[in-house]
Coordinates of C-alpha atoms and ligand atoms in Angstrom, one line a residue:
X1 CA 146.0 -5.9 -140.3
X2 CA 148.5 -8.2 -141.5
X3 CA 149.3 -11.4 -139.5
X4 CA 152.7 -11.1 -137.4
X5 CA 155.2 -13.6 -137.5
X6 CA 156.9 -15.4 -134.3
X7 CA 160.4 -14.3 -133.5
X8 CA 162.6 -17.5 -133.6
X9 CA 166.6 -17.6 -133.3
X10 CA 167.2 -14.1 -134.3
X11 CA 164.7 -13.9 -137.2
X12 CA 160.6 -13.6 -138.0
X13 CA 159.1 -17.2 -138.9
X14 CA 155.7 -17.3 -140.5
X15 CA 153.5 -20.0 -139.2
X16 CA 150.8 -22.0 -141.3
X17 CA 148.0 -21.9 -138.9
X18 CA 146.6 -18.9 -137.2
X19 CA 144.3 -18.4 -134.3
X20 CA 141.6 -15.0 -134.2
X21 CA 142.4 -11.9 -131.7
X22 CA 139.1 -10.3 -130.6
X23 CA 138.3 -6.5 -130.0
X24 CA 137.1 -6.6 -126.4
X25 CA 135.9 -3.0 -127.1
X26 CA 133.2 -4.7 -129.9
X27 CA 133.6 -8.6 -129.2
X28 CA 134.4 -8.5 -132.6
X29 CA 137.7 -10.3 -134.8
X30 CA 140.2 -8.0 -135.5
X31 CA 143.1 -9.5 -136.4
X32 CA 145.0 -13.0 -136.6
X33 CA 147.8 -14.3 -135.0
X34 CA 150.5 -17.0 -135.4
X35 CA 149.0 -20.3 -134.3
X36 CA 152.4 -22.4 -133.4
X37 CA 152.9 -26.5 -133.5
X38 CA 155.3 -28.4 -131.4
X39 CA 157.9 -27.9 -134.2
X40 CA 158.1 -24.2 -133.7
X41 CA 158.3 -25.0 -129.3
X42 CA 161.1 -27.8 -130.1
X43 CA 162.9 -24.6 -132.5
X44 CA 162.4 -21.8 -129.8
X45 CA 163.9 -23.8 -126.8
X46 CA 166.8 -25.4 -129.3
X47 CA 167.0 -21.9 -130.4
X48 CA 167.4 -21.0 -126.6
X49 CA 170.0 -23.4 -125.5
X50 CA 172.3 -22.9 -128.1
X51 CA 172.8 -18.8 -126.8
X52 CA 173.3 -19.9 -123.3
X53 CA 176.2 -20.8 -122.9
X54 CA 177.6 -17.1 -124.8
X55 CA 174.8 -15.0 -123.1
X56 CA 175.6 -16.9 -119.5
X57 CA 179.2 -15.9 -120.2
X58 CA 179.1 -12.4 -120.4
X59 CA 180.0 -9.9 -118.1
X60 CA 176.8 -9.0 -116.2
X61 CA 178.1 -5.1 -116.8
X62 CA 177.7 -6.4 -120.5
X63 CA 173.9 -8.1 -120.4
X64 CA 172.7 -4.8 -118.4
X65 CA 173.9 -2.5 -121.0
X66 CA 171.6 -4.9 -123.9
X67 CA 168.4 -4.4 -121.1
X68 CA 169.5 -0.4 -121.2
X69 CA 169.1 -0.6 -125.1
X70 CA 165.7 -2.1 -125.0
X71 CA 164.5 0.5 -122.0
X72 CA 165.1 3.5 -124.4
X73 CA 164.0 1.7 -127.9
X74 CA 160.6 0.8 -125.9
X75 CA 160.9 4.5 -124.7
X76 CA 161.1 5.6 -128.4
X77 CA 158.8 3.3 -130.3
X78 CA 157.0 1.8 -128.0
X79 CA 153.6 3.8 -129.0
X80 CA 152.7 1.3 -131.7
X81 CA 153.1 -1.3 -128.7
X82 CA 150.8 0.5 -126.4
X83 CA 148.1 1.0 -129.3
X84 CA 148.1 -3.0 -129.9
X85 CA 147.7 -3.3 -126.5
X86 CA 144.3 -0.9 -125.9
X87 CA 142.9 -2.8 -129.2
X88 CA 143.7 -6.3 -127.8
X89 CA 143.7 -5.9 -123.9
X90 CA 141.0 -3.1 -123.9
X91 CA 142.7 -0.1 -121.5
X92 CA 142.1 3.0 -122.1
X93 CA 145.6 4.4 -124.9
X94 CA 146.9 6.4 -121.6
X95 CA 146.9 3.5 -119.7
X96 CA 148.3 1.4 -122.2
X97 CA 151.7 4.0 -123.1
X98 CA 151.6 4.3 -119.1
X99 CA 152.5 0.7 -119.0
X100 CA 154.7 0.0 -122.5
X101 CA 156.7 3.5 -122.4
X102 CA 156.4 4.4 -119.0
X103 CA 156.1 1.6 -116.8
X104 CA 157.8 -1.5 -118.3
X105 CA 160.6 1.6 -119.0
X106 CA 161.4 2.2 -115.6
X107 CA 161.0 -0.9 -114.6
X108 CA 163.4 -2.6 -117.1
X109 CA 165.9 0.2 -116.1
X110 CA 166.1 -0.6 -112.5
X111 CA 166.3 -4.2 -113.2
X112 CA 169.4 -3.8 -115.1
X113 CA 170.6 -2.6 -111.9
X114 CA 170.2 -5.8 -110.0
X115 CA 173.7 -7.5 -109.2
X116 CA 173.8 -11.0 -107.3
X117 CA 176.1 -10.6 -104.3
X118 CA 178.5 -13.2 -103.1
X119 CA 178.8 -14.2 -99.8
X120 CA 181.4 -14.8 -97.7
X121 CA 180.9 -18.1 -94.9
X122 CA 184.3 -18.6 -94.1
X123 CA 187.6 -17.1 -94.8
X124 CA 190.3 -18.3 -92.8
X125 CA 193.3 -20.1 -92.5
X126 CA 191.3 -23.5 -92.6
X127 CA 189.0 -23.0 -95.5
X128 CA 187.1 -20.2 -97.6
X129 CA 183.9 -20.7 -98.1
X130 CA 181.6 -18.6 -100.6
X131 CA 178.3 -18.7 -102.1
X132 CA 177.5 -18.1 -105.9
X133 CA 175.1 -17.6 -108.0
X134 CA 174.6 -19.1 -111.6
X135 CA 172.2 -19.0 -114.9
X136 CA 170.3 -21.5 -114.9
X137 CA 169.6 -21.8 -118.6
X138 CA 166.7 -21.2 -120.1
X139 CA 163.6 -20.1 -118.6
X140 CA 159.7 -20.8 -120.1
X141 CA 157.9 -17.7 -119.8
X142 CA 153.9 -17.6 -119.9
X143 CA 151.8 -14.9 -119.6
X144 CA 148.5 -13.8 -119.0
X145 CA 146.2 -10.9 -120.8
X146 CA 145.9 -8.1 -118.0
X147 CA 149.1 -6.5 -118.3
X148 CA 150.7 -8.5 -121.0
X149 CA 153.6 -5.6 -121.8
X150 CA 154.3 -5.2 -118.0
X151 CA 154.2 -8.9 -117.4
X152 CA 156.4 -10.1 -120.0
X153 CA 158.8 -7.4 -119.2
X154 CA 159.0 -9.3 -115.1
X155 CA 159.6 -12.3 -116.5
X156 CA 161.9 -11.5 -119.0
X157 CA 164.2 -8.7 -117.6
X158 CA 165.5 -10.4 -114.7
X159 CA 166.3 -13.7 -116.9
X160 CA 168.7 -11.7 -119.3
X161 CA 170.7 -10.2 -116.1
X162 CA 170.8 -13.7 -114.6
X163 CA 172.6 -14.8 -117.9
X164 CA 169.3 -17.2 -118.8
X165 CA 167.9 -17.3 -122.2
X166 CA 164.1 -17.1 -123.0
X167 CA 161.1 -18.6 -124.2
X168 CA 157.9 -16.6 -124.0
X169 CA 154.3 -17.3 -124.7
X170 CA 151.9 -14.8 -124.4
X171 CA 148.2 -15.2 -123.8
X172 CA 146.3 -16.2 -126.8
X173 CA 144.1 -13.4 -125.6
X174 CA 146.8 -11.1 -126.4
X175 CA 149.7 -11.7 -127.7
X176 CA 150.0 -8.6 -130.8
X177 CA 151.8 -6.6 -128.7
X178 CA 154.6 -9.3 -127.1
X179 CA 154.9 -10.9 -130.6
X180 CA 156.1 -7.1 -131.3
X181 CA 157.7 -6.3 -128.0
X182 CA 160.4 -9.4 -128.7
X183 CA 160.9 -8.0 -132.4
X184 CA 161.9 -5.0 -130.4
X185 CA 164.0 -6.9 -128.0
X186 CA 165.3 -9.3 -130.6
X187 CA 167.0 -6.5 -132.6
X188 CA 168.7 -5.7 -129.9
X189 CA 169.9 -9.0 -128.5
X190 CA 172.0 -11.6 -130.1
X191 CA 170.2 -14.3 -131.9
X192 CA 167.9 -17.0 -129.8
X193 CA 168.1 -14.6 -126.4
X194 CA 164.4 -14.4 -127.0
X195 CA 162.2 -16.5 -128.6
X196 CA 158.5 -16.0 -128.7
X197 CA 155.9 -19.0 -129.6
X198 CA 152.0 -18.5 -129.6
X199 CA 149.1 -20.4 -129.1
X200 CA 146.7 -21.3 -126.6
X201 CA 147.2 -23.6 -123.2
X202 CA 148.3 -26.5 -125.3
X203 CA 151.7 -24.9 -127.0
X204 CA 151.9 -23.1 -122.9
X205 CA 151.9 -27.0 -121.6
X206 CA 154.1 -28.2 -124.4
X207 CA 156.7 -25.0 -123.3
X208 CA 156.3 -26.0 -119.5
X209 CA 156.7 -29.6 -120.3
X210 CA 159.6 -29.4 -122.7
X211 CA 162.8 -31.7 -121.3
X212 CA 164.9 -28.3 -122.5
X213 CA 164.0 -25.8 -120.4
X214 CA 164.8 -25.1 -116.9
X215 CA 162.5 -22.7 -115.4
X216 CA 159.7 -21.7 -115.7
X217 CA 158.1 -18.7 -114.8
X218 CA 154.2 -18.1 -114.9
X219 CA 151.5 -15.5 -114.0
X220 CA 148.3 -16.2 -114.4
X221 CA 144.9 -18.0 -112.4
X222 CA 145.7 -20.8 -109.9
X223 CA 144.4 -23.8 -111.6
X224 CA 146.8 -23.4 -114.8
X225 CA 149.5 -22.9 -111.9
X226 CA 149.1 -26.6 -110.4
X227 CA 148.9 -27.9 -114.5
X228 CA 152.5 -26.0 -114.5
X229 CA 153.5 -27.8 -111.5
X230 CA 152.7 -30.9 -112.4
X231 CA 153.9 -30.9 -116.1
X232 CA 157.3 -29.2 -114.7
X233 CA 157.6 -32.2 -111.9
X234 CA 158.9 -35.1 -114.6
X235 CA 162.3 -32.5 -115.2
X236 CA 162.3 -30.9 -111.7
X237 CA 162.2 -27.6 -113.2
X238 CA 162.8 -24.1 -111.3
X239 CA 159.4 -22.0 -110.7
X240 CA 157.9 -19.1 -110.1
X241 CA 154.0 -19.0 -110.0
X242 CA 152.4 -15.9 -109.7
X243 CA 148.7 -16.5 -109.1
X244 CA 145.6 -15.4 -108.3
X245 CA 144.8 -13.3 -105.4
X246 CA 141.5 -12.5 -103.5
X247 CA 143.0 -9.2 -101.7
X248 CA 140.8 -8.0 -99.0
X249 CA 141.5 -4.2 -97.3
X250 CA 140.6 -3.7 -94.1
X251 CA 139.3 0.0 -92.8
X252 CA 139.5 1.1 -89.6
X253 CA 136.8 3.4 -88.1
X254 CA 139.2 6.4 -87.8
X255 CA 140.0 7.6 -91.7
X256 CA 139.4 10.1 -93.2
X257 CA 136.6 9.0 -96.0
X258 CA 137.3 11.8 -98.5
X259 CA 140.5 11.4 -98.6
X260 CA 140.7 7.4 -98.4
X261 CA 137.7 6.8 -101.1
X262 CA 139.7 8.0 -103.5
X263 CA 142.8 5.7 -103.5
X264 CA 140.2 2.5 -102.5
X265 CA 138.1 3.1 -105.3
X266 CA 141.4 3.0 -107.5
X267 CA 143.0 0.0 -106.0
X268 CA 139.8 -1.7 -106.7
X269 CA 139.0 -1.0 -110.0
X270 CA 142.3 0.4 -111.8
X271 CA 142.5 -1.7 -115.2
X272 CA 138.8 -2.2 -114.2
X273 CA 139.6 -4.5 -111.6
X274 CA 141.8 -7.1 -113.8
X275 CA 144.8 -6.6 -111.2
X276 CA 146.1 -9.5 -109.4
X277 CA 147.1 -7.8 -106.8
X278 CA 143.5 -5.3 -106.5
X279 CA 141.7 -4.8 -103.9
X280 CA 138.7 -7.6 -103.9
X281 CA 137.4 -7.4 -101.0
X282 CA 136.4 -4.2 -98.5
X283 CA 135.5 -4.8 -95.0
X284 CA 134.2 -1.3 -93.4
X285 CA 132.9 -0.7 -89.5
X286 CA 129.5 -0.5 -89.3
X287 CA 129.7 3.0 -87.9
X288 CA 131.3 4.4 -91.2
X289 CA 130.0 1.7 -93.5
X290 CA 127.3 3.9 -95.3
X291 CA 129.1 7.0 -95.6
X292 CA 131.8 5.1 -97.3
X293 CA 129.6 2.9 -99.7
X294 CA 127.7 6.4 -101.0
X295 CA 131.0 8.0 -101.7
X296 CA 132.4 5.1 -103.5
X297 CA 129.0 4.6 -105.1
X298 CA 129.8 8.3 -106.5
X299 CA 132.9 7.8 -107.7
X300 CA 131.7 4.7 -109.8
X301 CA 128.9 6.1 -111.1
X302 CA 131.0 9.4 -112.8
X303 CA 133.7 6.7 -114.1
X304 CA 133.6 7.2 -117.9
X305 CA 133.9 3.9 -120.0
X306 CA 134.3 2.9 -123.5
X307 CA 136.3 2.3 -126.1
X308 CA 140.4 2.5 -124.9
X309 CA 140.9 5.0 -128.5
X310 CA 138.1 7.6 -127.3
X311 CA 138.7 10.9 -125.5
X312 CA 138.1 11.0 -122.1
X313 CA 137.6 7.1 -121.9
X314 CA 139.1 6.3 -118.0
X315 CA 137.9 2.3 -118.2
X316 CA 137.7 -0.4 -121.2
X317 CA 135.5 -3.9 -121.2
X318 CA 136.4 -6.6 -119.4
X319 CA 138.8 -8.6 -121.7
X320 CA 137.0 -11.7 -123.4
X321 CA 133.8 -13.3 -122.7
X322 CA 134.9 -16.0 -120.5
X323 CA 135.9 -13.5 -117.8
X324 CA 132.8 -11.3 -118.8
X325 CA 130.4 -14.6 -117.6
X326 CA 132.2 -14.7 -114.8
X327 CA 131.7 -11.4 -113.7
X328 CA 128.1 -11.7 -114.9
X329 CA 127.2 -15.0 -112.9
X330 CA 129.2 -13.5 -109.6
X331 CA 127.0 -10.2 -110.2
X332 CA 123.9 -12.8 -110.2
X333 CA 124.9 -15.2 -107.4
X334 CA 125.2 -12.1 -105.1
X335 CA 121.4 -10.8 -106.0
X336 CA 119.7 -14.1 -105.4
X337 CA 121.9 -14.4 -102.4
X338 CA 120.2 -10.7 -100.6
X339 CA 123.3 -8.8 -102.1
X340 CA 122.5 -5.4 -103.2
X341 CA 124.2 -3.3 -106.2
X342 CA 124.5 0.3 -105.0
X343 CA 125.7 0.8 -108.2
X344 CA 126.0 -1.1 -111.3
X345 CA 125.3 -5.0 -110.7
X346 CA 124.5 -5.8 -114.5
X347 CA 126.3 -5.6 -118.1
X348 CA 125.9 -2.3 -119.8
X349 CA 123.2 -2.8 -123.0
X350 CA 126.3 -2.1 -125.9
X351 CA 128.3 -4.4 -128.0
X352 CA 131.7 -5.8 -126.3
X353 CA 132.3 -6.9 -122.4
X354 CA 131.0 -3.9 -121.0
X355 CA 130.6 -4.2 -117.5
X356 CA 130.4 -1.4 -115.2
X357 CA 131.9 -0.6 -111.9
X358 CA 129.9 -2.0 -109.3
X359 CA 130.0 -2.0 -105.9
X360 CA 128.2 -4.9 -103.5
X361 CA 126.6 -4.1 -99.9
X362 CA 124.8 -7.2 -97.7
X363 CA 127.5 -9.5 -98.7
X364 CA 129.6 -11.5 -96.8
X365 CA 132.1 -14.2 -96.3
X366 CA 130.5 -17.8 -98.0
X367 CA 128.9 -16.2 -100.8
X368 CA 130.6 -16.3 -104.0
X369 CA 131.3 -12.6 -105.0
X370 CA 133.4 -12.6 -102.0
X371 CA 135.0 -16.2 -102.0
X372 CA 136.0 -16.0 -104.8
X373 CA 138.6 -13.8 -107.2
X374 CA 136.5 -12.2 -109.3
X375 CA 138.8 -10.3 -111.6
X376 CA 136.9 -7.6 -113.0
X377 CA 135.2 -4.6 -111.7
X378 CA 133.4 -5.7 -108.8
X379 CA 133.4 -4.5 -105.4
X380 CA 131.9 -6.4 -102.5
X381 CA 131.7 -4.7 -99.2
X382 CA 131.3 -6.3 -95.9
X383 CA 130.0 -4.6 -92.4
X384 CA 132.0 -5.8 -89.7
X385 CA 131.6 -5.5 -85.6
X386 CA 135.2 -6.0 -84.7
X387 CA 138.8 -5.5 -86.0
X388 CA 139.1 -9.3 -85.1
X389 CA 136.2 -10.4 -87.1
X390 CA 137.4 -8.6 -90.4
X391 CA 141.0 -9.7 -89.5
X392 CA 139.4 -13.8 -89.4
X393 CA 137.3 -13.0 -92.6
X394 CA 140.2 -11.7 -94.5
X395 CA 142.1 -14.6 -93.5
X396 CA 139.7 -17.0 -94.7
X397 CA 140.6 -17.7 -98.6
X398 CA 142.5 -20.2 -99.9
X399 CA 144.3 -16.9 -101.6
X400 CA 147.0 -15.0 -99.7
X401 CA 148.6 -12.4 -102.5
X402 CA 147.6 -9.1 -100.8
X403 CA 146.2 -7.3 -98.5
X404 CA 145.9 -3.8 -96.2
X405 CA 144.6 -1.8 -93.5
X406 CA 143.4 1.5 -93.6
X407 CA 143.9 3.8 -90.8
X408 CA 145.4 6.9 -89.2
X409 CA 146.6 5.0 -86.5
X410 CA 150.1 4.1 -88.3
X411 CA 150.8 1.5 -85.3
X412 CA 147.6 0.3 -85.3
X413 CA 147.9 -0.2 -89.0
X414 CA 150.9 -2.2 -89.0
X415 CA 150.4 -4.9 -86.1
X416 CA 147.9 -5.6 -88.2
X417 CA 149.5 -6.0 -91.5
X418 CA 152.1 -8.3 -89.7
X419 CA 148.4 -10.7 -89.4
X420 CA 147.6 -10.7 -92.6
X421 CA 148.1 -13.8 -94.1
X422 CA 149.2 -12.7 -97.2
X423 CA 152.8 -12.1 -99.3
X424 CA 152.7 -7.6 -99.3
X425 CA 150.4 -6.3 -96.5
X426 CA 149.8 -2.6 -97.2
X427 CA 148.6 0.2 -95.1
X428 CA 146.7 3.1 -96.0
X429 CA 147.3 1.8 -100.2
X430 CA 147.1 -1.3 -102.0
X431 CA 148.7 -3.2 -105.3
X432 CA 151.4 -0.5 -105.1
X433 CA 154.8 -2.3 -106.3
X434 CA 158.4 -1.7 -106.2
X435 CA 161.6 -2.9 -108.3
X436 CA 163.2 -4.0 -104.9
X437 CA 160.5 -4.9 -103.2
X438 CA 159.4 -8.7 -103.7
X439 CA 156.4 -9.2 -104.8
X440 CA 154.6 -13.2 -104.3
X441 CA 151.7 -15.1 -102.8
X442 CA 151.3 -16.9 -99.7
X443 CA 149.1 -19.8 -99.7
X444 CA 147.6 -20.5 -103.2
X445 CA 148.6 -17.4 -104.9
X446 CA 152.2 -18.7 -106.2
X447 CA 155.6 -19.9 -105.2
X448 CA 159.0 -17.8 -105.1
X449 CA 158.6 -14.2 -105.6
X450 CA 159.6 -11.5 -108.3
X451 CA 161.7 -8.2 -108.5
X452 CA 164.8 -7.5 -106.5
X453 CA 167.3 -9.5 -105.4
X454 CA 165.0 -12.1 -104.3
X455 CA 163.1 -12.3 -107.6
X456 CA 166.7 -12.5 -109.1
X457 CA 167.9 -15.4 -107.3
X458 CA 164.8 -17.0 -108.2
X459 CA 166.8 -17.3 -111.9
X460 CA 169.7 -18.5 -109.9
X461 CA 171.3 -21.6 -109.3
X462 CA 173.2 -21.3 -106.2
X463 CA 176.5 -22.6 -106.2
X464 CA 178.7 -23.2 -102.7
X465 CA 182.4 -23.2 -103.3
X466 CA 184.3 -24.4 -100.7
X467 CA 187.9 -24.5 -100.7
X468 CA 190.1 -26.7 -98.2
X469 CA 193.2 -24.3 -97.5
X470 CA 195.0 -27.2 -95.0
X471 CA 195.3 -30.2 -97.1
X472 CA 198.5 -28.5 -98.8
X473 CA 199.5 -25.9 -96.4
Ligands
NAD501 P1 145.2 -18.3 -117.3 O1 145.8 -19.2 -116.2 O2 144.0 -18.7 -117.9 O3 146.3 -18.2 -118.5 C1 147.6 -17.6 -118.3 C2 148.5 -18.2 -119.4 O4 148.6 -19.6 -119.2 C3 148.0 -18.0 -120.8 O5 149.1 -17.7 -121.6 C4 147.5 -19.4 -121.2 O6 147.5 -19.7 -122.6 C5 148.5 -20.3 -120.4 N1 148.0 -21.6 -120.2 C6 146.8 -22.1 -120.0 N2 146.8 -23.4 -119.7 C7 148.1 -23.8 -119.7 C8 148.7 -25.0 -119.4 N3 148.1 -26.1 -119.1 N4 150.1 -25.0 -119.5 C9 150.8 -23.9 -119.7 N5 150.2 -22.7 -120.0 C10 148.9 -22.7 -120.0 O7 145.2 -16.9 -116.6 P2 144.5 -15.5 -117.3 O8 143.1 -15.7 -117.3 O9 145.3 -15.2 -118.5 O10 144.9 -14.4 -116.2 C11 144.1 -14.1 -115.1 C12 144.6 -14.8 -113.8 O11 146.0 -14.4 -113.6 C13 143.9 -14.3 -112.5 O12 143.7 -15.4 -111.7 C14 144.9 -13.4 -111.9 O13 144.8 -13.2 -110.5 C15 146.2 -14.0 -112.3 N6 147.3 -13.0 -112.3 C16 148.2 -13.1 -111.3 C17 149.2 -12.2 -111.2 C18 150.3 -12.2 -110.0 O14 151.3 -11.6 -110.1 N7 150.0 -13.0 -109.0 C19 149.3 -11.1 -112.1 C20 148.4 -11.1 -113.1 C21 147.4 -12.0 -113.2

């Protein structure tokens, strides 16, 4: 395929240099992309400051009919999208148009709803006293490759109602289908509203770094997240990390197992287990653990997986190699530490990053499959005495994105969600999101939250205006 271009103050720019996109389906080169200097950064954020001040003046009314525009031309045309996303990224096509057409869709759509409210302090014959909310300017997005349609869409959507203008960079891992997604938007939009640059860490850092921008906004593993910090620290700029998580679930010894293996077995290995927010860790009773483990076992073992363009395909690879070692050496750790593989445990013999859906029994807090995020589709499960032991063990990560309990006792359940030290405590599901709902990590996993009128304010600056009424009364 032909190399794209970068989308640049309301026009396609070719860049000199490009970098290789890889077919995790065959580990193979499939295509180029842009590979962008500091010259095209220092164009993108001029590009991005120079529509602020018109964008930041419009009518919010006005901004949220532009997002409506995109919803239904990513509704219409968003197929291409989606297939440049199962080639780069790896999901399976249905997944893929689930997330460009379907999911990013709806999700733009109820954004566009999102109106910041004023409050009222004081209105009286002494004073009135209101609070505000303003763009901020523009905002640095960077992405990662698990859901680079979706993500891009969270980070973007909610800038443009704000009245903020935009930067992206997608992950060198994937970036085909946001360099077309903001061709899309950019169409729509008027010139510099958008602006995409590519490249690896180094043009991200120059992005996060850059004395023009004002926010920045980043999903992606905790150790890039404290480089954002500290490269945002010199310009105090405005962030929102969203970082990794090491989600554990909690069962109790009451469910129902055929009807809760199921939707575990989903929220651990949906986009095979490259979710953020997935469930990473299971802690089971010891008086259900085996009859839970076997079922799951089952369900893994008739999970179909391949290549993202073949019939019947439910899960892809693992992204790129670097996440594929990962996996491997956690896989490894966990056998020379007594774990045992009910079920997969070792890469499948084919080209690509093939890894199958494995689930972990004799493991336990300390070792490594469990400590730490493993981001791909591995399932350790851990045989607990007590509710108060799992609750301590789940506690104990450095992560705190997620997390749920599982249980027919809805009271039960809750109290203890409300212990979970984690920013969305779920019962009886996990990873499941809503526009309105914020959506962050406590602890390591981020700062500031997304979606809603939370997320929103996030791309605030809040203004108090205060108005003496005495002085000339
Ligand atoms: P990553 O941190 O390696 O890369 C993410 C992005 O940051 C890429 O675009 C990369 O080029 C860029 N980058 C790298 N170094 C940079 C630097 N110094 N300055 C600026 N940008 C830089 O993450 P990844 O491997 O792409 O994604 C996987 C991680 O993302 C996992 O830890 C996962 O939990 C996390 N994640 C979190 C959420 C969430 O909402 N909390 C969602 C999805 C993924």
């Amino acid at each position: 395929m032909s190399t794209p271009n970068v989308w640049i103050d309301g026009r396609l720019i070719e860049t000199s240099a490009t970098v290789p996109v890889i077919d995790p389906s065959t580990g193979e080169v499939f295509a180029d992309c842009p590979a962008c200097d500091a010259s095209h950064v220092d164009d993108a954020v001029a590009a991005a400051r120079a529509a602020f001040p018109a964008w930041a003046a419009l009518p919010t009314e006005t901004r949220a009919n532009f997002l409506l525009k995109i919803a239904e031309a990513l509704e219409n045309s968003g197929q291409h999208i989606a297939e440049l996303t199962t080639r780069e990224q790896g999901k399976p096509i249905n997944a893929a148009i689930g997330e460009v057409c379907g999911g990013a869709v709806a999700w733009i759509r109820a954004t566009a709803a999102l109106r910041p409210p004023v409050d009222t302090i004081q209105d009286d014959e002494n004073a009135r006293i209101e609070v505000h909310h303003k763009p901020l300017g523009v905002v640095a997005s960077i992405t990662p490759w698990n859901y680079p349609i979706m993500i891009a869409c969270w980070h973007i959507m909610p800038a443009l109602i704000a009245g903020d203008t935009v930067v992206i960079k997608p992950s060198e891992m994937t970036p085909l289908g946001t360099l077309k997604l903001i061709e899309l938007m950019g169409e729509i939009l008027p010139a510099g509203v958008v602006n995409v640059v590519t490249g690896t860490g180094e043009i991200g850092s120059l992005l996060t770094s850059h004395p023009g921008v004002d926010k920045v906004v980043f999903t992606g593993s905790t150790g890039t997240g404290r480089k954002i910090m500290a490269s945002a620290a010199p310009t105090l700029k405005r962030l929102t990390l969203e970082l990794g998580g090491n989600d554990a679930g909690i069962v109790l010894n009451d469910i129902d197992i055929d009807a809760a293996a199921p939707a575990l077995f989903q929220s651990a290995f949906g986009n095979c287990g490259q979710v953020c927010a997935a469930l990473k860790r299971l802690y089971v009773p010891a008086s259900i653990h085996d009859a839970l483990v076997d079922k799951l076992a089952d369900l893994s073992r008739q999970a179909i997986l391949g290549n993202g363009f073949d019939e019947g395909v439910q899960f892809g690879p693992v992204q790129n190699k670097a996440q594929f070692d990962k996996v491997c050496a956690l896989a490894d750790d966990a056998k020379t530490r007594g774990g045992q593989f009910v079920t997969g445990g070792a890469p499948l013999n084919r080209p690509g990053y093939f890894f199958p859906l494995s689930i972990a029994t004799n493991v336990k807090n300390g070792m490594r499959i469990v400590d730490e995020e493993q981001f791909g589709p591995l399932l350790p499960i851990i045989k607990y005495d007590t509710v108060e032991q799992a609750i301590e063990w789940a506690n104990a990560s450095e992560n705190g994105l997620g997390g749920s309990v599982w249980t027919r006792d809805i009271d039960k359940g809750w109290k203890i969600a409300q212990q979970l030290e984690c920013g969305t405590a779920w019962v009886n599901t996990h990873s499941a999101l809503h526009p309105m709902a914020p959506f962050g990590g406590a602890k390591q996993s981020g700062i500031g939250v997304e979606f809603g009128w939370w997320g929103l304010a996030d791309y605030m600056q809040l203004q108090t205006r205060h108005l003496n009424k005495a002085l000339f009364a």
